[in-house]
Tab-separated table of C-alpha atoms in Angstrom:
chain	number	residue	atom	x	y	z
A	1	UNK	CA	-6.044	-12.306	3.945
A	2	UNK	CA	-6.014	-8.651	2.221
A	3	UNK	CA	-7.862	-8.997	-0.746
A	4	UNK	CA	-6.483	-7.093	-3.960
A	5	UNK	CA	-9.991	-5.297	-4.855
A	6	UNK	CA	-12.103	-3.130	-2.976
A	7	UNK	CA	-12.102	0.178	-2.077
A	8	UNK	CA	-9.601	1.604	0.657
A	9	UNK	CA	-10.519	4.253	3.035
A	10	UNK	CA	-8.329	7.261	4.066
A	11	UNK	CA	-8.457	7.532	8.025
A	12	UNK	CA	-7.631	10.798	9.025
A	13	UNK	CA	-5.663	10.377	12.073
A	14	UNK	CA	-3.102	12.515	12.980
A	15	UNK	CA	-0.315	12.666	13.749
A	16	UNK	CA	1.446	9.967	11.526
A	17	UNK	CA	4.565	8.067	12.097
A	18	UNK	CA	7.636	9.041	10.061
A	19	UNK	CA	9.280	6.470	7.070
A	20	UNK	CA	11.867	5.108	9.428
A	21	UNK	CA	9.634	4.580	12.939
A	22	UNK	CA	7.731	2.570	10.415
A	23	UNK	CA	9.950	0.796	9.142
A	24	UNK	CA	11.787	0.531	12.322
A	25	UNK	CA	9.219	-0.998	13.809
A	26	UNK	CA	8.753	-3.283	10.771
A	27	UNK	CA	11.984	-4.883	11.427
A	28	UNK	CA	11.785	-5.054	14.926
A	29	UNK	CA	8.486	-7.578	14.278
A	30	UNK	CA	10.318	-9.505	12.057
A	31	UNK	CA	12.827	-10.064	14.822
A	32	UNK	CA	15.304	-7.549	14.318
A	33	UNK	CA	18.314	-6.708	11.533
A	34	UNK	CA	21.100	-9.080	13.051
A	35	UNK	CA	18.714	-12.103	13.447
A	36	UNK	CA	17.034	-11.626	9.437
A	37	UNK	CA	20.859	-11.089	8.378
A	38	UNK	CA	22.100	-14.278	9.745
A	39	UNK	CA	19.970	-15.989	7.364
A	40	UNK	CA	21.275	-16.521	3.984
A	41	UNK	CA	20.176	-19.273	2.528
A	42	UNK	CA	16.098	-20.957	2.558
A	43	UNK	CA	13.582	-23.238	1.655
A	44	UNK	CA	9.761	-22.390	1.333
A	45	UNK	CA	7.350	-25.386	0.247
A	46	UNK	CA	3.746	-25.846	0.093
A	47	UNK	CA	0.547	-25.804	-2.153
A	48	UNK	CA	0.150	-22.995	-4.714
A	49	UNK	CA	-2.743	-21.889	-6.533
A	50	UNK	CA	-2.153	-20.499	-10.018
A	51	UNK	CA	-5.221	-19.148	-11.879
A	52	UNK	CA	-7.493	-21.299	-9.903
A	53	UNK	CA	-5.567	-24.371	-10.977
A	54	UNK	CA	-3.944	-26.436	-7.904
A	55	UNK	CA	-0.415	-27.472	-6.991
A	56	UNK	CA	2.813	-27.972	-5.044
A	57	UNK	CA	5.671	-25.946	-5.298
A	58	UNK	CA	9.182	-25.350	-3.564
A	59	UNK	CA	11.794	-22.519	-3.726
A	60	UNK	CA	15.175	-22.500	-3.190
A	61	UNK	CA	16.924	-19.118	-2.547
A	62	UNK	CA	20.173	-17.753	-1.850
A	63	UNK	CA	21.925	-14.414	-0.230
A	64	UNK	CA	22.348	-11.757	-2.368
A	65	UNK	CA	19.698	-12.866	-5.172
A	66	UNK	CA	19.727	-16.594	-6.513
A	67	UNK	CA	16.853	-18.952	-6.798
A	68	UNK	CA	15.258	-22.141	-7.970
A	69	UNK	CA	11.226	-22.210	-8.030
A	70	UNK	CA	10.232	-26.009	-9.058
A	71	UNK	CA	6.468	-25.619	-9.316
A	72	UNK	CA	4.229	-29.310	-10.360
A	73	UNK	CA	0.855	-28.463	-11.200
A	74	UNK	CA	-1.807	-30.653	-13.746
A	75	UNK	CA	-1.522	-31.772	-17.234
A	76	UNK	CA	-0.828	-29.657	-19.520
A	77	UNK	CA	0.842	-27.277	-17.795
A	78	UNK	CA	2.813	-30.011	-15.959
A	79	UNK	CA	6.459	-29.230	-13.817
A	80	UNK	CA	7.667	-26.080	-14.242
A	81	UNK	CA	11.164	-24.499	-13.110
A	82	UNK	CA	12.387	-21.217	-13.166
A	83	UNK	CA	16.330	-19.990	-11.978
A	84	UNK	CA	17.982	-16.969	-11.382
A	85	UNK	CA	21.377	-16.430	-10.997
A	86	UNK	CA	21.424	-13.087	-10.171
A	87	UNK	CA	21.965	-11.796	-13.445
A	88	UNK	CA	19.716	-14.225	-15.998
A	89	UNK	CA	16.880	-15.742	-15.475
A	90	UNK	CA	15.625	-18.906	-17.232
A	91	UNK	CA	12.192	-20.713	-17.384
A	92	UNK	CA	12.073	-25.013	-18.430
A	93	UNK	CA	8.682	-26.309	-18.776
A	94	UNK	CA	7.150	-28.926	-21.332
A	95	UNK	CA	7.960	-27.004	-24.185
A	96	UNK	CA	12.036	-26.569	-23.576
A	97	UNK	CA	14.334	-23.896	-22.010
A	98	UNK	CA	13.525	-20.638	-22.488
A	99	UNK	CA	15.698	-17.265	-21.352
A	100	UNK	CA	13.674	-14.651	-19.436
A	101	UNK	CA	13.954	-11.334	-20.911
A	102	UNK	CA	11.897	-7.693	-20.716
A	103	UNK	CA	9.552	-7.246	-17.983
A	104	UNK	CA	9.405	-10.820	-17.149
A	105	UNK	CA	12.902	-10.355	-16.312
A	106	UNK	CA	12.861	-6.988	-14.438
A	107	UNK	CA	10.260	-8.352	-12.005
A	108	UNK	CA	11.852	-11.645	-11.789
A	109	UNK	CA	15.163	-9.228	-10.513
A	110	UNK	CA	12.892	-7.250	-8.066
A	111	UNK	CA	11.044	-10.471	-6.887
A	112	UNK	CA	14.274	-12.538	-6.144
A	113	UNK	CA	16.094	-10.233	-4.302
A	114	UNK	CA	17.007	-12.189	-1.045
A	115	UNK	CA	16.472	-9.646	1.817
A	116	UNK	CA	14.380	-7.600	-0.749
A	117	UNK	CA	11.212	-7.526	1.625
A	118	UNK	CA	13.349	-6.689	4.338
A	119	UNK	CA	15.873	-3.822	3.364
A	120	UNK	CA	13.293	-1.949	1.772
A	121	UNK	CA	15.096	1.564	1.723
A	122	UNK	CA	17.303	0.603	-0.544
A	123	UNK	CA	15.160	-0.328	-3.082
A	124	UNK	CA	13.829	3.174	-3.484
A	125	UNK	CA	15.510	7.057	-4.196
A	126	UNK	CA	12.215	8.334	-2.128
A	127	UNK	CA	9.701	7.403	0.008
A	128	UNK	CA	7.169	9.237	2.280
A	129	UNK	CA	4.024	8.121	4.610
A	130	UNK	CA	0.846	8.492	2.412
A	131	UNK	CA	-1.558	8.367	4.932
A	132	UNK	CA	-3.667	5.986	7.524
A	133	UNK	CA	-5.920	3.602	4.997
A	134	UNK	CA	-8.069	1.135	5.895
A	135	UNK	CA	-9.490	-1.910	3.743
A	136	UNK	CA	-11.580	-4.911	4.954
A	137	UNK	CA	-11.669	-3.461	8.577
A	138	UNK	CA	-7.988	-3.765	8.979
A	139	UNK	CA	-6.111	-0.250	8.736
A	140	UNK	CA	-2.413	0.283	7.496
A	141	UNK	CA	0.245	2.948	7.383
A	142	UNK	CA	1.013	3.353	3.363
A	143	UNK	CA	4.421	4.350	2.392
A	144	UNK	CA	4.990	5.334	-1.422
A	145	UNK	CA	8.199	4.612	-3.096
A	146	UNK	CA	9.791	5.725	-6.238
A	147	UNK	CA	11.912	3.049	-7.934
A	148	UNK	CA	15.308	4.858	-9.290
A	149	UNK	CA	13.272	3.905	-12.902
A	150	UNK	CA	10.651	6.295	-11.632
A	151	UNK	CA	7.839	3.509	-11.187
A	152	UNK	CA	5.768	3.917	-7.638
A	153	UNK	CA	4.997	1.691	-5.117
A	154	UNK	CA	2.795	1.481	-2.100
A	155	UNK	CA	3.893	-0.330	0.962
A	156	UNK	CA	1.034	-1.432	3.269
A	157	UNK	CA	2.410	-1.860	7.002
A	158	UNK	CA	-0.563	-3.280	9.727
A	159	UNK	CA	-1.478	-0.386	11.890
A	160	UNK	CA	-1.784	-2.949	14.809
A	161	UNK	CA	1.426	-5.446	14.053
A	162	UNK	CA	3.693	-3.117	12.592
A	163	UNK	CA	4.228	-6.394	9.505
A	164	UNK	CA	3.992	-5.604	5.505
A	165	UNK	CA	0.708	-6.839	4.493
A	166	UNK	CA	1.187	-5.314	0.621
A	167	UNK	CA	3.301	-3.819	-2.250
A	168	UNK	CA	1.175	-2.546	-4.682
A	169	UNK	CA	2.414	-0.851	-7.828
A	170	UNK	CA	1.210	-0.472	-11.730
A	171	UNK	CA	2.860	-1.581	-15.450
A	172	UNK	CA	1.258	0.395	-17.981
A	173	UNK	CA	0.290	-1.137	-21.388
A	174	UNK	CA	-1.296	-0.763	-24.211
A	175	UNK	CA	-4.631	-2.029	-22.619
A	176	UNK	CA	-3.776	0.214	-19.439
A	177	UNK	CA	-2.539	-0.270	-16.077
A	178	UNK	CA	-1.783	-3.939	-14.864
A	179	UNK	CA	-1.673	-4.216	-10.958
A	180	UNK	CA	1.669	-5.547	-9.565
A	181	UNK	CA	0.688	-6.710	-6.495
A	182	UNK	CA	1.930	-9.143	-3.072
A	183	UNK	CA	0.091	-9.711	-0.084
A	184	UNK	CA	1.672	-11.291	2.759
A	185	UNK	CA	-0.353	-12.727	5.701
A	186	UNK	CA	-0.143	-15.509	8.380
A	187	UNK	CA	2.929	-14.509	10.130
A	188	UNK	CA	4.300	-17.213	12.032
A	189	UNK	CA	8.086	-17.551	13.546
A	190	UNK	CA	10.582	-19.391	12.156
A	191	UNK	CA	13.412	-19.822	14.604
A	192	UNK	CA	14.282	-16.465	16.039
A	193	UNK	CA	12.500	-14.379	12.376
A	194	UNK	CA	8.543	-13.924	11.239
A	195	UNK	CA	8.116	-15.545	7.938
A	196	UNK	CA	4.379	-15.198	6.193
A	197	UNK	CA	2.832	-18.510	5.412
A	198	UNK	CA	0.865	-16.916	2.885
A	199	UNK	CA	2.410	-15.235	-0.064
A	200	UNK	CA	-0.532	-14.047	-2.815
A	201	UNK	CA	0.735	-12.227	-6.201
A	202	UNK	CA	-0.801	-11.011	-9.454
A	203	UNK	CA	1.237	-10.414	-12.365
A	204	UNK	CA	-0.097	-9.280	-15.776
A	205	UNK	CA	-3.708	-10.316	-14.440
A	206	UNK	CA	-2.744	-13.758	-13.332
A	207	UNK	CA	-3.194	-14.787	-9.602
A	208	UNK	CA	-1.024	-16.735	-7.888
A	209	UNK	CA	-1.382	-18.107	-4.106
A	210	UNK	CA	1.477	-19.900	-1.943
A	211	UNK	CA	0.234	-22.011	1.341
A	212	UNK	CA	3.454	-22.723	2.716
A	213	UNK	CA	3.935	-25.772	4.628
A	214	UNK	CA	7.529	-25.696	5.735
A	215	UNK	CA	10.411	-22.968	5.613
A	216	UNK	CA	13.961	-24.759	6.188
């Protein structure tokens, strides 16, 4: 698994593929665009790990950007649920109902979007290859991407597999920059599509790892 710290080393190796061979290539590991687009609908369940505290969790999404995340982890923090309906998001835990609003909100709209690590072009108003990198012995082509908000984002592809192993990108505030960051590892196919089996975020310095047992 790609570890978020450490220090990443430029491999100067030329001459580089272009945004589209690799993101061409990208898709063509997954399976290819028809066989991703025929899914529309899925289920992802398994352990998570949130700040080092254990628990189950499963995740319901739907085509273009709906979800339900029921997560059960220990007293106090207990069952918590969080939906998105493509516009609004909400959060119930042991304290109530809550609305999701601000950043929370933003990311939650980026996070949930259905075929969002798939169709990545459209996500972006540029993007150009950054370079060879390698980290923990495992080197990547790194695409950046500028959001149409103007925040950047580097894409991590496996020189070897062609598969996203990372987005990485940056919230500044008033205590500086706060990583925004998803690992993806342990491919595996799922009918005729890769799915990852592990999914590892941080957001606003919290860590969060999904084991996922079973995709429907």
């Amino acid at each position: 698994s790609v570890p978020f710290t450490g220090k990443s080393v430029t491999v100067s190796q030329q001459p580089l593929p272009t945004v589209d061979e690799i993101l061409d290539r990208y898709i063509k590991a997954l399976g290819g665009m028809q066989a991703l687009e025929r899914v529309t609908t899925r289920m992802r369940k398994g352990s998570v790990e949130v700040a080092g505290v254990q628990g189950t969790f499963e995740f319901y999404e739907a085509a273009p950007n709906k979800g339900l995340l029921i997560g059960l982890l220990p007293a106090p923090v207990g069952s918590v649920q969080q939906v998105f309906d493509g516009r609004n998001g909400w959060v119930k835990n042991q304290n109530g109902i809550f609305d999701m609003t601000g950043d929370g909100l933003d990311q939650m709209r980026r996070d949930w979007t259905f075929y969002g690590d798939v169709k990545l072009k459209e996500q972006f108003k540029a993007m150009s290859v950054a370079g060879r990198e390698r980290l923990d012995n495992r080197e990547f082509h790194v695409i950046v991407g500028t959001r149409p908000s103007g925040q950047i984002e580097r894409l991590y592809f496996d020189v070897h597999t062609g598969l996203l192993a990372r987005r990485y990108s940056e919230n500044p505030t008033y205590f500086g920059a706060l990583p925004i960051a998803t690992d993806y590892d342990d491919y595996r196919k799922v009918g005729k599509v890769l799915l990852p089996f592990s999914v590892r975020k941080v957001r606003s310095g919290t860590m969060l790892l999904q084991t996922i047992s079973e995709y429907k």
